[in-house]
Coordinates of C-alpha atoms (C1' of nucleotides) in Angstrom, one line a residue:
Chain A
X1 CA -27.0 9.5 9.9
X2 CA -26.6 7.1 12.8
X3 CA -27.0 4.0 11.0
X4 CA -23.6 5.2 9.0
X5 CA -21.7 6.0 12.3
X6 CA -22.5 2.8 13.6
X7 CA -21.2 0.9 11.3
X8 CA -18.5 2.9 10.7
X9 CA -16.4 1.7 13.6
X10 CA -16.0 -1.8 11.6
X11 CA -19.3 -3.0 10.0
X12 CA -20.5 -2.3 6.6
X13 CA -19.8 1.3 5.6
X14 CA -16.2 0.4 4.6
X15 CA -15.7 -3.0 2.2
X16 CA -13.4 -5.2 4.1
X17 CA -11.7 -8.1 2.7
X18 CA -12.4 -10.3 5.6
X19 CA -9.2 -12.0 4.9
X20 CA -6.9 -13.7 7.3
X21 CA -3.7 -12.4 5.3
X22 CA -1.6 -9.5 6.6
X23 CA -1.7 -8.0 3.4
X24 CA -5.2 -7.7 3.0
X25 CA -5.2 -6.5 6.9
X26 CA -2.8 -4.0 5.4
X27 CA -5.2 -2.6 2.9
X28 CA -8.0 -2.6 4.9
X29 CA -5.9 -0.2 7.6
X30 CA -4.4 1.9 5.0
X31 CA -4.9 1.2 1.3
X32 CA -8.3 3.9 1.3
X33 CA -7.4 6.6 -1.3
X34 CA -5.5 9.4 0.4
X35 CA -4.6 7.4 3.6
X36 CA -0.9 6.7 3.2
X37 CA 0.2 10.4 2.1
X38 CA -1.6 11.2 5.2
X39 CA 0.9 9.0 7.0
X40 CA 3.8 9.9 5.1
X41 CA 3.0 13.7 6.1
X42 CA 3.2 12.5 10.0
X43 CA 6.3 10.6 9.7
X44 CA 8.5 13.5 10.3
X45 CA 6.4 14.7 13.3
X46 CA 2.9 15.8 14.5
X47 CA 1.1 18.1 12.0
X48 CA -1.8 20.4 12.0
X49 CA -4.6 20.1 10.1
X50 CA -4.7 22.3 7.4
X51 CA -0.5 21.5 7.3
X52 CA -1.5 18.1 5.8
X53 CA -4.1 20.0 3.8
X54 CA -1.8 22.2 2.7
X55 CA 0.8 19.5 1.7
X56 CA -1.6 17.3 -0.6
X57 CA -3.6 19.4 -2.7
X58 CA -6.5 17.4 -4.2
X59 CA -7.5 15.8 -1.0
X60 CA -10.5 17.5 0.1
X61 CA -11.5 18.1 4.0
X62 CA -14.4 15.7 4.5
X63 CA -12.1 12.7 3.2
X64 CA -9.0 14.1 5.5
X65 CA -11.9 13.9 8.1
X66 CA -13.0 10.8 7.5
X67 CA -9.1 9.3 6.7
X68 CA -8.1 10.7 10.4
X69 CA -10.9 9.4 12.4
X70 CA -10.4 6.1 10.5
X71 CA -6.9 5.4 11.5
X72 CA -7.1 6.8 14.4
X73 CA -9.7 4.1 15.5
X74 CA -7.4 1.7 14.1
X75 CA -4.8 2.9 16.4
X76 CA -2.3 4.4 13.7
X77 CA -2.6 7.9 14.6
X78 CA -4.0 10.1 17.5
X79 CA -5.2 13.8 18.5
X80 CA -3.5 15.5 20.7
X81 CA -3.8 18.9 21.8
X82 CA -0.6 21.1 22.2
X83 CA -0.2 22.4 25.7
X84 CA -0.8 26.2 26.3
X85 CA 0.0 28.6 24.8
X86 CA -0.4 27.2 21.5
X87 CA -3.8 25.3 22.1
X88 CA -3.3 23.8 19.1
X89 CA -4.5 20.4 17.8
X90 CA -2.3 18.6 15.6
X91 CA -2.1 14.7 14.6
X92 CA 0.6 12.7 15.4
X93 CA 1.5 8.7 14.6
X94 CA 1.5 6.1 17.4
X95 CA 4.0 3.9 17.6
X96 CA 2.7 1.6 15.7
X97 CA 1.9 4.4 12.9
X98 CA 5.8 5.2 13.2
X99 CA 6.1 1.8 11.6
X100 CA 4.7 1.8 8.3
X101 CA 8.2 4.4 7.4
X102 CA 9.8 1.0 6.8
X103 CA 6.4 -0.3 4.2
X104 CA 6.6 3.5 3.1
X105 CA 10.5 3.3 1.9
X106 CA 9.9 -0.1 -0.3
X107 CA 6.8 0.9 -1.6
X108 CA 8.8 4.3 -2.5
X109 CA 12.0 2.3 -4.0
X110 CA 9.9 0.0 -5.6
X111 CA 7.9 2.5 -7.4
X112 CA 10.8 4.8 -8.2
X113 CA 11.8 2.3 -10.4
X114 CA 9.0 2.5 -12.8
X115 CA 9.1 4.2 -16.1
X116 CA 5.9 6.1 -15.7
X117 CA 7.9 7.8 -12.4
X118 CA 7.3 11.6 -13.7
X119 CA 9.7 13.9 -11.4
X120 CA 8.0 17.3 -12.8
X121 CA 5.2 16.0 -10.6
X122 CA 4.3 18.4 -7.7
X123 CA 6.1 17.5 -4.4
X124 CA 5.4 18.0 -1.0
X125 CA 8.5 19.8 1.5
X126 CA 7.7 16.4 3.9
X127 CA 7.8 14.0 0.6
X128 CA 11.3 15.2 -0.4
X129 CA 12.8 15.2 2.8
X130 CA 11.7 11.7 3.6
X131 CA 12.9 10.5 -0.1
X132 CA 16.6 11.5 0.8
X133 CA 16.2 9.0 3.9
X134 CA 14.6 6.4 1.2
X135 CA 17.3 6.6 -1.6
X136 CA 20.4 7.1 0.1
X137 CA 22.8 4.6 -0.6
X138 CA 23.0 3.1 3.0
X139 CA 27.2 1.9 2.1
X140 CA 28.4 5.6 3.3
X141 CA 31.7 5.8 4.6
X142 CA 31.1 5.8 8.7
X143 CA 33.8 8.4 8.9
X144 CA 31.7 10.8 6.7
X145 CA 29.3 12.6 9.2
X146 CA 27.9 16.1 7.8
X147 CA 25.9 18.5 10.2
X148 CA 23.0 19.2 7.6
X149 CA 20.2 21.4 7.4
X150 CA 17.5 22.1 4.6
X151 CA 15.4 24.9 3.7
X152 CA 12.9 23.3 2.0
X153 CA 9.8 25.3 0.5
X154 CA 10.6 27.8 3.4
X155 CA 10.1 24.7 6.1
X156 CA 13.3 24.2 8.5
X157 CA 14.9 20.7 8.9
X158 CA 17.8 19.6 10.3
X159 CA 19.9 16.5 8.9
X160 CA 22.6 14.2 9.9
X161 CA 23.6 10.5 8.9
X162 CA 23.3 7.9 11.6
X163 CA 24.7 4.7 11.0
X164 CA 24.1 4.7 7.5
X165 CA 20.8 6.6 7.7
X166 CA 19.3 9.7 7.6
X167 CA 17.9 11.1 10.5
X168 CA 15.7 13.7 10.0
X169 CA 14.0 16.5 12.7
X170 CA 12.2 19.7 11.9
X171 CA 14.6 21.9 13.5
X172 CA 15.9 25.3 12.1
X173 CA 18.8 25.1 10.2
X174 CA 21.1 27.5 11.9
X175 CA 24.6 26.4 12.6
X176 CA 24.2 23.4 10.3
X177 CA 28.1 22.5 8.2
X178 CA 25.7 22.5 5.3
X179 CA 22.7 24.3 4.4
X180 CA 20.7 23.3 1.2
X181 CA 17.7 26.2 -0.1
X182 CA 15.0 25.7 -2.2
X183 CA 12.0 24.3 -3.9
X184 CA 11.1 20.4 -3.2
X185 CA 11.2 19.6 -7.2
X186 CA 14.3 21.6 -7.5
X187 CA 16.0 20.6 -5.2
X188 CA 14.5 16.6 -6.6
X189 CA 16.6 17.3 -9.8
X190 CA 19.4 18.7 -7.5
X191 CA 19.6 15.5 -6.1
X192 CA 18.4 12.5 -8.0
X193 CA 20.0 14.6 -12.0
X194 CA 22.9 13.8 -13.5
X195 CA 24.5 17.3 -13.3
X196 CA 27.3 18.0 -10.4
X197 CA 25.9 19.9 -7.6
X198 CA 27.9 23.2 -9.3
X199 CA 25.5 23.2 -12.2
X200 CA 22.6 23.3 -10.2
X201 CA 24.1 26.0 -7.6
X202 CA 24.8 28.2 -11.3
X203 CA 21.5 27.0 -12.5
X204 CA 19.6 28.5 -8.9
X205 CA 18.0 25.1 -8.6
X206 CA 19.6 25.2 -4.8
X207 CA 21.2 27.7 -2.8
X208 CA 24.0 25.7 -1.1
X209 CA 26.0 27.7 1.8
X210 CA 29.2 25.7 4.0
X211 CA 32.0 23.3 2.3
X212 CA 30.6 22.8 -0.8
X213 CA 33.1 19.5 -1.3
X214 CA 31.0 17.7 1.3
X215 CA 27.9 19.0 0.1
X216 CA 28.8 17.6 -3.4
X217 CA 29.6 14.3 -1.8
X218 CA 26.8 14.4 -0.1
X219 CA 24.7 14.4 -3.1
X220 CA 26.4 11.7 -4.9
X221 CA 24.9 9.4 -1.9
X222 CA 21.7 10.1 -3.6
X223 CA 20.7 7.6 -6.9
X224 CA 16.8 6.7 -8.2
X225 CA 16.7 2.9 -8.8
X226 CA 16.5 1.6 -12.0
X227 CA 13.5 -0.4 -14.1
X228 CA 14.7 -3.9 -13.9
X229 CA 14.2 -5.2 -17.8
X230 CA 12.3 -7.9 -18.1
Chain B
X1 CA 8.1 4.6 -25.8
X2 CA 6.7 3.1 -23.1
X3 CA 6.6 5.7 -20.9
X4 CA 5.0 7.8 -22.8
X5 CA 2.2 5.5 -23.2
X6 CA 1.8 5.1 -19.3
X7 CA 1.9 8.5 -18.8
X8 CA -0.2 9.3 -21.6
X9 CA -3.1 7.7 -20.0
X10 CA -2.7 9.5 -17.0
X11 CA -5.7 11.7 -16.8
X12 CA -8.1 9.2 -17.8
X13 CA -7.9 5.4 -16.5
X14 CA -8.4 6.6 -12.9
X15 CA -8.0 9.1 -10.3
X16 CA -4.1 10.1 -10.3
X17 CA -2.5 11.5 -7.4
X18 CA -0.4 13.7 -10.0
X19 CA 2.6 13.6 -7.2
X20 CA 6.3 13.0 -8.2
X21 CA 6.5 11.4 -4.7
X22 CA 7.2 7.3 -4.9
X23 CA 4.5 6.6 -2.2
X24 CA 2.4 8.4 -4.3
X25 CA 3.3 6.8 -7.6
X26 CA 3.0 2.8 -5.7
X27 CA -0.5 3.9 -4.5
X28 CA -1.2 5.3 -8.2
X29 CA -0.1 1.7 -9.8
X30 CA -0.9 -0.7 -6.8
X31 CA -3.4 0.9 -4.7
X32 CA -6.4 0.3 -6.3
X33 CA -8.9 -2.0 -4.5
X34 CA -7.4 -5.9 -4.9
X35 CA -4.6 -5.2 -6.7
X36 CA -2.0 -6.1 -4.4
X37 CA -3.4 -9.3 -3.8
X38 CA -3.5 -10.2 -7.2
X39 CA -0.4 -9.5 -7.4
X40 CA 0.4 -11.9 -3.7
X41 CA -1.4 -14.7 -5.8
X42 CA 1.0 -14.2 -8.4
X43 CA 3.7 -14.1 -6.1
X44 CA 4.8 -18.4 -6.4
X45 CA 4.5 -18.4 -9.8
X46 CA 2.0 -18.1 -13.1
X47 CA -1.6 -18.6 -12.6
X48 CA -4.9 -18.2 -14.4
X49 CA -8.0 -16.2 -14.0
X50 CA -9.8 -18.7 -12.6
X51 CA -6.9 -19.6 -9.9
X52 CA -6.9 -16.4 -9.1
X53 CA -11.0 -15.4 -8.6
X54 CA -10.7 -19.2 -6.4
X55 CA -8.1 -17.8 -4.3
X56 CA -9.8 -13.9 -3.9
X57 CA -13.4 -14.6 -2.7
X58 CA -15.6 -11.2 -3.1
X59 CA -13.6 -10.4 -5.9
X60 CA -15.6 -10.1 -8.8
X61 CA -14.9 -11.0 -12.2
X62 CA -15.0 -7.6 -14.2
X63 CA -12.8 -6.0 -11.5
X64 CA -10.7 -8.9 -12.1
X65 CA -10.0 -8.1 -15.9
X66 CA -9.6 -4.5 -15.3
X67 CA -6.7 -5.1 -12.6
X68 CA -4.8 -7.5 -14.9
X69 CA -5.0 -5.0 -17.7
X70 CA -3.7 -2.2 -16.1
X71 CA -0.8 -3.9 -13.9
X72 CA -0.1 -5.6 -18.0
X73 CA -0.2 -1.9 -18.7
X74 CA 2.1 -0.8 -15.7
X75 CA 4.9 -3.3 -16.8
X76 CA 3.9 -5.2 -13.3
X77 CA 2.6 -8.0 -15.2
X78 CA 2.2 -9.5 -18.8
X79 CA -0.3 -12.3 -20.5
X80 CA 1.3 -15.6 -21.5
X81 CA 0.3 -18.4 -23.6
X82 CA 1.4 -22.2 -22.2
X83 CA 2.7 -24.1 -25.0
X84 CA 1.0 -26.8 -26.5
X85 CA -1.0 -29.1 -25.3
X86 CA -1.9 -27.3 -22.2
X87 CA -2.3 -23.9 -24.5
X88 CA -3.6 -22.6 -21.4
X89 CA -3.4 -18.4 -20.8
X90 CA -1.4 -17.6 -17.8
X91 CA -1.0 -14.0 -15.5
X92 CA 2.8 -13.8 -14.5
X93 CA 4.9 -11.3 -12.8
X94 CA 7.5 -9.4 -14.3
X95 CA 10.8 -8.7 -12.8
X96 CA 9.8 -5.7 -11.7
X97 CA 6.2 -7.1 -10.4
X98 CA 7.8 -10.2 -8.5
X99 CA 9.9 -7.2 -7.1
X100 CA 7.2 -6.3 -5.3
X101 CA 7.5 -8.6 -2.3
X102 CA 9.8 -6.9 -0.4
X103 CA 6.9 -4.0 -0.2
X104 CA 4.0 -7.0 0.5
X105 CA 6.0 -8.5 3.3
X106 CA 6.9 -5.4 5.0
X107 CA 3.5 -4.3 4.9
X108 CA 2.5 -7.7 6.0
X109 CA 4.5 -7.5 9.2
X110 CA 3.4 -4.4 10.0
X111 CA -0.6 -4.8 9.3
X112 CA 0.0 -8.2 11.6
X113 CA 0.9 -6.3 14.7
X114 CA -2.5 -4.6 14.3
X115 CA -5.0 -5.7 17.2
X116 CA -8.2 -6.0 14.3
X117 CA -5.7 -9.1 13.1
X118 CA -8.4 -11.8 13.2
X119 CA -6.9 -14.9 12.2
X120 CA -10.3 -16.8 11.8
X121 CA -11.0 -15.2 8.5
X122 CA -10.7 -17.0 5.5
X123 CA -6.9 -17.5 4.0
X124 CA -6.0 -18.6 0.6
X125 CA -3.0 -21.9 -0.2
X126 CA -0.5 -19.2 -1.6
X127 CA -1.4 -16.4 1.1
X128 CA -0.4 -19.3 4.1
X129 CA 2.7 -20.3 2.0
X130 CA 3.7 -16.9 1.8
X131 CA 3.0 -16.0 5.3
X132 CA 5.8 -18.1 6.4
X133 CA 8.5 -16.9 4.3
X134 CA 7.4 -13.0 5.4
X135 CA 7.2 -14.5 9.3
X136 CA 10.4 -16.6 9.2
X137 CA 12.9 -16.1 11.8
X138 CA 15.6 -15.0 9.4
X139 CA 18.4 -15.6 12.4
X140 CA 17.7 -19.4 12.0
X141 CA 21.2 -22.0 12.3
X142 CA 22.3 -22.4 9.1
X143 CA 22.9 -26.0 9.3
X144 CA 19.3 -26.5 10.3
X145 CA 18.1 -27.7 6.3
X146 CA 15.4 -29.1 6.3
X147 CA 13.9 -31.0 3.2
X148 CA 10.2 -29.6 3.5
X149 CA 6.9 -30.3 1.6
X150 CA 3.3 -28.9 2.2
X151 CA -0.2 -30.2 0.7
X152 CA -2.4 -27.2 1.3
X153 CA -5.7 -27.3 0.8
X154 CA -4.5 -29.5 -2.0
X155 CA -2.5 -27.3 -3.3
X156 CA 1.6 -28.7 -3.1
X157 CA 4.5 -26.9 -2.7
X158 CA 8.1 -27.6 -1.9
X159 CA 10.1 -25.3 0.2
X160 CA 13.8 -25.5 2.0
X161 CA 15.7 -22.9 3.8
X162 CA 17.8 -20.7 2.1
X163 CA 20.3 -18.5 3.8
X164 CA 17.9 -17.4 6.2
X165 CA 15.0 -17.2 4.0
X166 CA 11.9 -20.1 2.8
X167 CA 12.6 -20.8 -0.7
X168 CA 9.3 -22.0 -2.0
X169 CA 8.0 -23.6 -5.1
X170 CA 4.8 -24.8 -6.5
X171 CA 5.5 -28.6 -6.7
X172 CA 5.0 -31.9 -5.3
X173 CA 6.2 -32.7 -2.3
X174 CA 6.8 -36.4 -3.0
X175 CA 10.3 -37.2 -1.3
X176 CA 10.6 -34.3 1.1
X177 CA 11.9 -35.2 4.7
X178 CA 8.7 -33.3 6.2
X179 CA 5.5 -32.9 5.2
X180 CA 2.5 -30.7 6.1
X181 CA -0.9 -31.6 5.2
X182 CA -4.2 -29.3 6.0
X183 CA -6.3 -26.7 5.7
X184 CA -5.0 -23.2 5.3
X185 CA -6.5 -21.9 8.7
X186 CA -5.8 -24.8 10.7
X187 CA -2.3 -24.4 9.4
X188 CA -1.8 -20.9 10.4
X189 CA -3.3 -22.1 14.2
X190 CA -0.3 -24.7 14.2
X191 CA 2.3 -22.6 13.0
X192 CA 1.4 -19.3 14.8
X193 CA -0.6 -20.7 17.7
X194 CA 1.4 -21.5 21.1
X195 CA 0.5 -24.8 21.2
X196 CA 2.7 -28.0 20.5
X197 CA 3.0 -29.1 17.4
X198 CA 2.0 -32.4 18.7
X199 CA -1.1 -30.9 19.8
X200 CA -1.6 -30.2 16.6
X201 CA -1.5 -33.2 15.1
X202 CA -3.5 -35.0 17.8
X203 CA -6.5 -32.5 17.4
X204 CA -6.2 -32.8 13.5
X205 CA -5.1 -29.7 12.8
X206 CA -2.4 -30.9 10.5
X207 CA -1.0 -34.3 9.3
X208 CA 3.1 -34.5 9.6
X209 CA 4.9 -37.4 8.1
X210 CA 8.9 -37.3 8.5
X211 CA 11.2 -36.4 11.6
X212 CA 8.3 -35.0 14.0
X213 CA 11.1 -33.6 16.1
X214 CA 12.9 -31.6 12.9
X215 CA 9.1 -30.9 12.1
X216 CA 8.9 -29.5 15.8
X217 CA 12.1 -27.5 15.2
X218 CA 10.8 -25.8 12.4
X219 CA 7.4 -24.7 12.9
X220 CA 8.9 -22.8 16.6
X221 CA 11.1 -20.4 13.9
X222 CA 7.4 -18.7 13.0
X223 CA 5.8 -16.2 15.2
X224 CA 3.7 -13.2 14.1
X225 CA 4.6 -9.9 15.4
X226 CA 2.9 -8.1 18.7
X227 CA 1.1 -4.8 18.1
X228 CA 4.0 -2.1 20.2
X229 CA 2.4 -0.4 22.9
X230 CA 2.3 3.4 22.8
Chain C
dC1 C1' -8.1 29.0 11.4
dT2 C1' -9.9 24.2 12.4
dG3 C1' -12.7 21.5 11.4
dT4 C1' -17.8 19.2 10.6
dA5 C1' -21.9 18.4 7.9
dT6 C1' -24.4 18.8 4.0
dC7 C1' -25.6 18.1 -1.2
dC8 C1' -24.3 16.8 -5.8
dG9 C1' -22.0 15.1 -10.1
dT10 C1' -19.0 11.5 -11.4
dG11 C1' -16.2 7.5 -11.3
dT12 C1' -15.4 3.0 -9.1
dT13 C1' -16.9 -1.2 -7.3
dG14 C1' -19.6 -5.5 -6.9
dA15 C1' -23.4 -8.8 -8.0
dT16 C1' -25.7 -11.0 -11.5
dA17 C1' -26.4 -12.5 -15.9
dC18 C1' -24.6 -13.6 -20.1
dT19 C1' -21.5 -15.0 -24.2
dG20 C1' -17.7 -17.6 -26.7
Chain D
dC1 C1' -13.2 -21.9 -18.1
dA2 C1' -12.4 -17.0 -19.4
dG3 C1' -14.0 -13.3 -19.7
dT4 C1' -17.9 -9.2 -21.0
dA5 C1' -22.3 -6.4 -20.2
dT6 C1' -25.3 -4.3 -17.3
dC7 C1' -26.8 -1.9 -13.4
dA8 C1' -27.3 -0.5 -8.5
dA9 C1' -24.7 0.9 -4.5
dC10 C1' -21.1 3.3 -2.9
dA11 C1' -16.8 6.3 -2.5
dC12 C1' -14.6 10.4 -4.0
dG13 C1' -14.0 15.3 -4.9
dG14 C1' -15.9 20.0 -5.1
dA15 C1' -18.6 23.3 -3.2
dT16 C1' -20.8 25.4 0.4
dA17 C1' -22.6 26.4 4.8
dC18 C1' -21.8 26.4 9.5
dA19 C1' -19.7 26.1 14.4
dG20 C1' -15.8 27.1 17.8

DNA sequence: CTGTATCCGTGTTGATACTG
DNA sequence: CAGTATCAACACGGATACAG
């Protein structure tokens, strides 16, 4: 109807706050159901469609519809069409989209740390990847510089720690010092359980292939915060 | 145990994203419609229903009561009784809850690069205060400590600079070296507007009693962020 | 495959009125 | 003042149909 697509741009169709506070703003931009896992599937790159479908099961199309057109009017996220051959479209974060990562990672930590956190939970290739850059303990040794790459669901990534963070590309993992394999939720317990990496590698939770010493101090960089008693 | 009962519920209080992913999780405890500024009202201390409705105009009072109960039910917040005589019931944070502002303020700064920011809308007492500890210059000289005390919209606080970051508290500001009186908005024009503070005063945006040249000093350490072209 | 446009059942939200 | 009850409007998710 063109009454709806009217007032879709930023009348009535959507309930607004109408509130000077940035937090509000905040919500009105991105606190629609679905919205920020759309964002958090972007932040490692531009992504197709039925990728992002594909990554959040539950979400149907007409809301993905409606959640890209929405923030791309807001200016969080745009359309671009891959140049020939591929003639693809895919989404990809402006700028400005890029940074909601640093909102992302202490909504993430702060959440981690409640007790109704369930880790058997289903969990999207993208979604671990970017929790390894939210929980790694940013006090590693400078000198300790891994060439990493991931496997992840069957999706290629490619790893390495940049002053004190983890930078993260979609990239095939070829060549990497250290190759991890596997399932997301595995590969969750890999790195956020108790158990040294050995158990899990016996276990086939991960497939782990280079210097296995590194790898296992790699993994110890990873911990879940704790629910602060109150 | 606790956890159990949260995730007992799971299926039938609301929609659940079902994803072990901590974005997911936040959005599953926080993200429902006013929740997170509840929770920013509850950010300087205790306050009752009826503070809270004052402070969150459109918000109605059944969805009120339903967002207290399950952030009570979360562990984000819990029911307190004043003692005698004020006997009063009171919403506070919990650790974890109050933990929360890290999250708010980050997605404060981002949401005010946003070019929708309209900073004629309406603002609550708390949502100012706490607009200048998330827009503070953190990289302020220490040995600028100012004694500093606001009136807003009748509301009083007392605030001072503590390593880097505005310390504030709900209290008179009888004896402070500065004081701020005024309205929310006309606040907000005098802090993040570029005009003198002097300008201010003379138009009646705001009333200052103390060092005007301290005063001066402090409100050029706010500024709100610009929206990053792309 | 990549969306867009429907309808439909259901749950969520918001305004008003109401009770202790 | 501190909520509860009721009800209408809307958003969401599922299904389906359809277009490029």
């Amino acid at each position: 109807m063109q009454s709806e697509k009217i007032t879709a741009d930023y009348g009535k169709l959507r309930r607004w706050y109408r509130d000077a506070c940035g937090t509000a703003l905040a919500m009105d931009l991105i606190g629609e159901r679905w919205a920020l896992l759309i964002v958090r599937e972007l932040l490692l790159g531009p992504r197709r469609f039925g990728e992002i479908r594909g990554a959040l099961p539950g979400l149907s199309a007409n809301v993905l519809t409606q959640r890209l057109e929405g923030m791309e009017k807001a200016g969080i996220m745009r359309r671009r069409t891959l140049p020939s051959p591929a003639n693809a479209q895919v989404y990809e974060l402006t700028r400005w989209g890029y940074a909601l990562e640093e909102p992302i990672f202490a909504l993430s930590r702060w959440a981690a740390g409640s007790p109704a956190h369930d880790v058997t939970l289903p969990l999207s290739n993208t979604a671990f990847m970017l929790s390894l850059r939210t929980m790694m303990d940013p006090r590693v040794d400078p000198a300790f510089a891994p060439d990493l790459g991931f496997r992840i669901g069957g999706e290629p990534f490619r790893a390495a720690i940049v002053q004190g963070r983890l930078a993260i590309e979609r990239r095939e993992p070829e060549g990497a010092g250290i190759v991890f394999v596997g399932e997301p939720l595995k590969l969750a317990a890999t790195f956020y359980g108790p158990a040294p990496l050995a158990e899990s590698i016996r276990e086939g939770r991960v497939e782990v292939t280079g210097d296995l010493g590194q790898a296992q101090r790699f993994v110890t960089l990873f911990r879940l915060p704790a629910f602060p008693a109150d």
